[in-house]
Amino acid sequence: MKKVQRQIYLVLIDMINRGYGLCNFCKFAEWEDIGGSCCEANLDCTHPLIKLEKYGFPEPSDVWQGSDCWCFRPNISLQQLGVIVDITSQHLNAHYSKNKHEYIAITPSKRDKQEGFIGVIF
């Protein structure tokens, strides 16, 4: 995806304001659970060109906190990301419903509020 096309994703992801980056919405991102919590995971970029060092492509830069990544390929549509932004801006949690095939809003529980899990994506 060209840099100009990634810019709208960067703008929308920045509106979530929870430390999400392009990797959170990239089809080449694989997460390895290291601590039994969704917050404790290692990221591995599986983009095919990353593995082909002979072409001299650089490793993707740190994409957290709004940085760009040339490897980014979205795993959700702009419309879905817009729904996530809308839900999280209302201090609700966004959850992908497999039954409805869309993101839905969930009111954070008392425990979620105590632990600061407000406006997150599940």
PDB file of C-alpha atoms in Angstrom:
ATOM      1  CA  MET A   1       0.000   0.000   0.000  1.00  0.00           C
ATOM      2  CA  LYS A   2       1.363   3.405  -0.949  1.00  0.00           C
ATOM      3  CA  LYS A   3       2.211   5.981   1.694  1.00  0.00           C
ATOM      4  CA  VAL A   4      -0.667   8.259   0.667  1.00  0.00           C
ATOM      5  CA  GLN A   5      -3.134   5.385   1.097  1.00  0.00           C
ATOM      6  CA  ARG A   6      -1.736   4.550   4.562  1.00  0.00           C
ATOM      7  CA  GLN A   7      -2.217   8.099   5.806  1.00  0.00           C
ATOM      8  CA  ILE A   8      -5.970   7.722   6.384  1.00  0.00           C
ATOM      9  CA  TYR A   9      -5.318   4.584   8.444  1.00  0.00           C
ATOM     10  CA  LEU A  10      -2.717   6.462  10.480  1.00  0.00           C
ATOM     11  CA  VAL A  11      -5.148   9.331  11.114  1.00  0.00           C
ATOM     12  CA  LEU A  12      -7.985   7.017  12.171  1.00  0.00           C
ATOM     13  CA  ILE A  13      -5.760   4.822  14.360  1.00  0.00           C
ATOM     14  CA  ASP A  14      -4.435   7.954  16.074  1.00  0.00           C
ATOM     15  CA  MET A  15      -8.037   8.881  16.960  1.00  0.00           C
ATOM     16  CA  ILE A  16      -8.377   5.696  19.029  1.00  0.00           C
ATOM     17  CA  ASN A  17      -5.742   7.136  21.379  1.00  0.00           C
ATOM     18  CA  ARG A  18      -4.772   3.908  23.173  1.00  0.00           C
ATOM     19  CA  GLY A  19      -1.303   3.291  21.784  1.00  0.00           C
ATOM     20  CA  TYR A  20      -2.465   1.266  18.802  1.00  0.00           C
ATOM     21  CA  GLY A  21      -0.315   1.231  15.687  1.00  0.00           C
ATOM     22  CA  LEU A  22      -0.551   0.011  12.126  1.00  0.00           C
ATOM     23  CA  CYS A  23       0.455  -3.509  13.239  1.00  0.00           C
ATOM     24  CA  ASN A  24      -2.782  -3.843  15.201  1.00  0.00           C
ATOM     25  CA  PHE A  25      -4.664  -3.691  11.898  1.00  0.00           C
ATOM     26  CA  CYS A  26      -2.198  -5.409   9.561  1.00  0.00           C
ATOM     27  CA  LYS A  27      -2.703  -8.813   7.988  1.00  0.00           C
ATOM     28  CA  PHE A  28       1.036  -9.552   8.242  1.00  0.00           C
ATOM     29  CA  ALA A  29       1.199  -9.062  12.024  1.00  0.00           C
ATOM     30  CA  GLU A  30       1.320 -12.221  14.112  1.00  0.00           C
ATOM     31  CA  TRP A  31       1.138 -12.044  17.882  1.00  0.00           C
ATOM     32  CA  GLU A  32       2.777 -14.611  20.136  1.00  0.00           C
ATOM     33  CA  ASP A  33       1.295 -14.830  23.619  1.00  0.00           C
ATOM     34  CA  ILE A  34       4.122 -14.752  26.165  1.00  0.00           C
ATOM     35  CA  GLY A  35       2.345 -14.106  29.422  1.00  0.00           C
ATOM     36  CA  GLY A  36      -1.210 -15.371  29.270  1.00  0.00           C
ATOM     37  CA  SER A  37      -2.591 -11.864  28.777  1.00  0.00           C
ATOM     38  CA  CYS A  38      -3.667 -10.045  25.643  1.00  0.00           C
ATOM     39  CA  CYS A  39      -1.422  -7.204  26.787  1.00  0.00           C
ATOM     40  CA  GLU A  40       1.675  -9.406  26.885  1.00  0.00           C
ATOM     41  CA  ALA A  41       2.524 -10.538  23.380  1.00  0.00           C
ATOM     42  CA  ASN A  42       5.449 -10.403  20.994  1.00  0.00           C
ATOM     43  CA  LEU A  43       4.916  -9.118  17.480  1.00  0.00           C
ATOM     44  CA  ASP A  44       6.324 -10.811  14.400  1.00  0.00           C
ATOM     45  CA  CYS A  45       6.005  -9.272  10.947  1.00  0.00           C
ATOM     46  CA  THR A  46       5.376 -12.015   8.397  1.00  0.00           C
ATOM     47  CA  HIS A  47       5.485  -9.803   5.302  1.00  0.00           C
ATOM     48  CA  PRO A  48       7.109 -11.929   2.569  1.00  0.00           C
ATOM     49  CA  LEU A  49       9.581  -9.207   1.540  1.00  0.00           C
ATOM     50  CA  ILE A  50      10.910  -8.938   5.096  1.00  0.00           C
ATOM     51  CA  LYS A  51      12.045 -12.540   4.805  1.00  0.00           C
ATOM     52  CA  LEU A  52      13.742 -11.959   1.444  1.00  0.00           C
ATOM     53  CA  GLU A  53      16.829 -10.123   2.635  1.00  0.00           C
ATOM     54  CA  LYS A  54      18.441 -10.442  -0.790  1.00  0.00           C
ATOM     55  CA  TYR A  55      16.231  -7.592  -2.041  1.00  0.00           C
ATOM     56  CA  GLY A  56      17.633  -5.257   0.594  1.00  0.00           C
ATOM     57  CA  PHE A  57      14.308  -4.098   1.971  1.00  0.00           C
ATOM     58  CA  PRO A  58      14.708  -2.456   5.374  1.00  0.00           C
ATOM     59  CA  GLU A  59      13.030  -3.861   8.451  1.00  0.00           C
ATOM     60  CA  PRO A  60       9.769  -2.031   9.156  1.00  0.00           C
ATOM     61  CA  SER A  61      10.270   0.833  11.577  1.00  0.00           C
ATOM     62  CA  ASP A  62       8.655   0.978  14.977  1.00  0.00           C
ATOM     63  CA  VAL A  63       4.997   1.541  14.095  1.00  0.00           C
ATOM     64  CA  TRP A  64       3.766   2.320  17.586  1.00  0.00           C
ATOM     65  CA  GLN A  65       2.605   5.829  18.405  1.00  0.00           C
ATOM     66  CA  GLY A  66       1.792   6.791  14.828  1.00  0.00           C
ATOM     67  CA  SER A  67       4.904   5.750  12.889  1.00  0.00           C
ATOM     68  CA  ASP A  68       4.487   4.568   9.325  1.00  0.00           C
ATOM     69  CA  CYS A  69       5.375   1.129   7.906  1.00  0.00           C
ATOM     70  CA  TRP A  70       5.858   0.298   4.232  1.00  0.00           C
ATOM     71  CA  CYS A  71       4.766  -3.332   4.904  1.00  0.00           C
ATOM     72  CA  PHE A  72       1.286  -2.395   6.109  1.00  0.00           C
ATOM     73  CA  ARG A  73      -1.638  -4.173   4.482  1.00  0.00           C
ATOM     74  CA  PRO A  74      -4.949  -3.694   6.299  1.00  0.00           C
ATOM     75  CA  ASN A  75      -6.875  -6.646   7.696  1.00  0.00           C
ATOM     76  CA  ILE A  76     -10.035  -4.533   8.110  1.00  0.00           C
ATOM     77  CA  SER A  77     -11.742  -1.979   5.910  1.00  0.00           C
ATOM     78  CA  LEU A  78     -11.723   1.771   6.461  1.00  0.00           C
ATOM     79  CA  GLN A  79     -15.431   1.520   7.302  1.00  0.00           C
ATOM     80  CA  GLN A  80     -14.735  -0.990  10.077  1.00  0.00           C
ATOM     81  CA  LEU A  81     -11.931   1.173  11.420  1.00  0.00           C
ATOM     82  CA  GLY A  82     -14.294   4.149  11.388  1.00  0.00           C
ATOM     83  CA  VAL A  83     -16.799   2.168  13.478  1.00  0.00           C
ATOM     84  CA  ILE A  84     -14.023   1.291  15.951  1.00  0.00           C
ATOM     85  CA  VAL A  85     -13.057   4.963  16.227  1.00  0.00           C
ATOM     86  CA  ASP A  86     -16.687   5.933  16.820  1.00  0.00           C
ATOM     87  CA  ILE A  87     -17.154   3.275  19.516  1.00  0.00           C
ATOM     88  CA  THR A  88     -13.922   4.041  21.367  1.00  0.00           C
ATOM     89  CA  SER A  89     -14.535   7.805  21.208  1.00  0.00           C
ATOM     90  CA  GLN A  90     -17.659   7.179  23.293  1.00  0.00           C
ATOM     91  CA  HIS A  91     -15.491   5.479  25.982  1.00  0.00           C
ATOM     92  CA  LEU A  92     -16.936   2.100  25.074  1.00  0.00           C
ATOM     93  CA  ASN A  93     -15.026  -1.016  24.058  1.00  0.00           C
ATOM     94  CA  ALA A  94     -15.128  -2.292  20.481  1.00  0.00           C
ATOM     95  CA  HIS A  95     -15.642  -6.026  20.020  1.00  0.00           C
ATOM     96  CA  TYR A  96     -15.839  -7.970  16.772  1.00  0.00           C
ATOM     97  CA  SER A  97     -19.050 -10.002  16.786  1.00  0.00           C
ATOM     98  CA  LYS A  98     -18.661 -13.221  14.814  1.00  0.00           C
ATOM     99  CA  ASN A  99     -22.444 -13.566  14.701  1.00  0.00           C
ATOM    100  CA  LYS A 100     -23.062 -10.096  13.275  1.00  0.00           C
ATOM    101  CA  HIS A 101     -19.778  -9.906  11.319  1.00  0.00           C
ATOM    102  CA  GLU A 102     -19.175  -6.366  12.539  1.00  0.00           C
ATOM    103  CA  TYR A 103     -17.762  -4.412  15.457  1.00  0.00           C
ATOM    104  CA  ILE A 104     -20.185  -3.731  18.277  1.00  0.00           C
ATOM    105  CA  ALA A 105     -19.995  -1.469  21.322  1.00  0.00           C
ATOM    106  CA  ILE A 106     -19.610  -3.005  24.759  1.00  0.00           C
ATOM    107  CA  THR A 107     -19.959  -1.016  27.957  1.00  0.00           C
ATOM    108  CA  PRO A 108     -16.814  -1.544  30.042  1.00  0.00           C
ATOM    109  CA  SER A 109     -17.398  -3.518  33.229  1.00  0.00           C
ATOM    110  CA  LYS A 110     -16.554  -2.099  36.644  1.00  0.00           C
ATOM    111  CA  ARG A 111     -13.345  -4.147  36.625  1.00  0.00           C
ATOM    112  CA  ASP A 112     -12.432  -2.901  33.136  1.00  0.00           C
ATOM    113  CA  LYS A 113     -12.864   0.666  34.364  1.00  0.00           C
ATOM    114  CA  GLN A 114     -10.690   0.021  37.425  1.00  0.00           C
ATOM    115  CA  GLU A 115      -7.948  -1.490  35.263  1.00  0.00           C
ATOM    116  CA  GLY A 116      -8.169   1.242  32.631  1.00  0.00           C
ATOM    117  CA  PHE A 117      -9.585  -0.930  29.839  1.00  0.00           C
ATOM    118  CA  ILE A 118     -11.859   1.726  28.400  1.00  0.00           C
ATOM    119  CA  GLY A 119     -11.972   2.457  24.691  1.00  0.00           C
ATOM    120  CA  VAL A 120     -10.105  -0.714  23.752  1.00  0.00           C
ATOM    121  CA  ILE A 121     -10.603  -3.279  20.998  1.00  0.00           C
ATOM    122  CA  PHE A 122     -11.356  -6.934  21.721  1.00  0.00           C
TER     123      PHE A 122
END
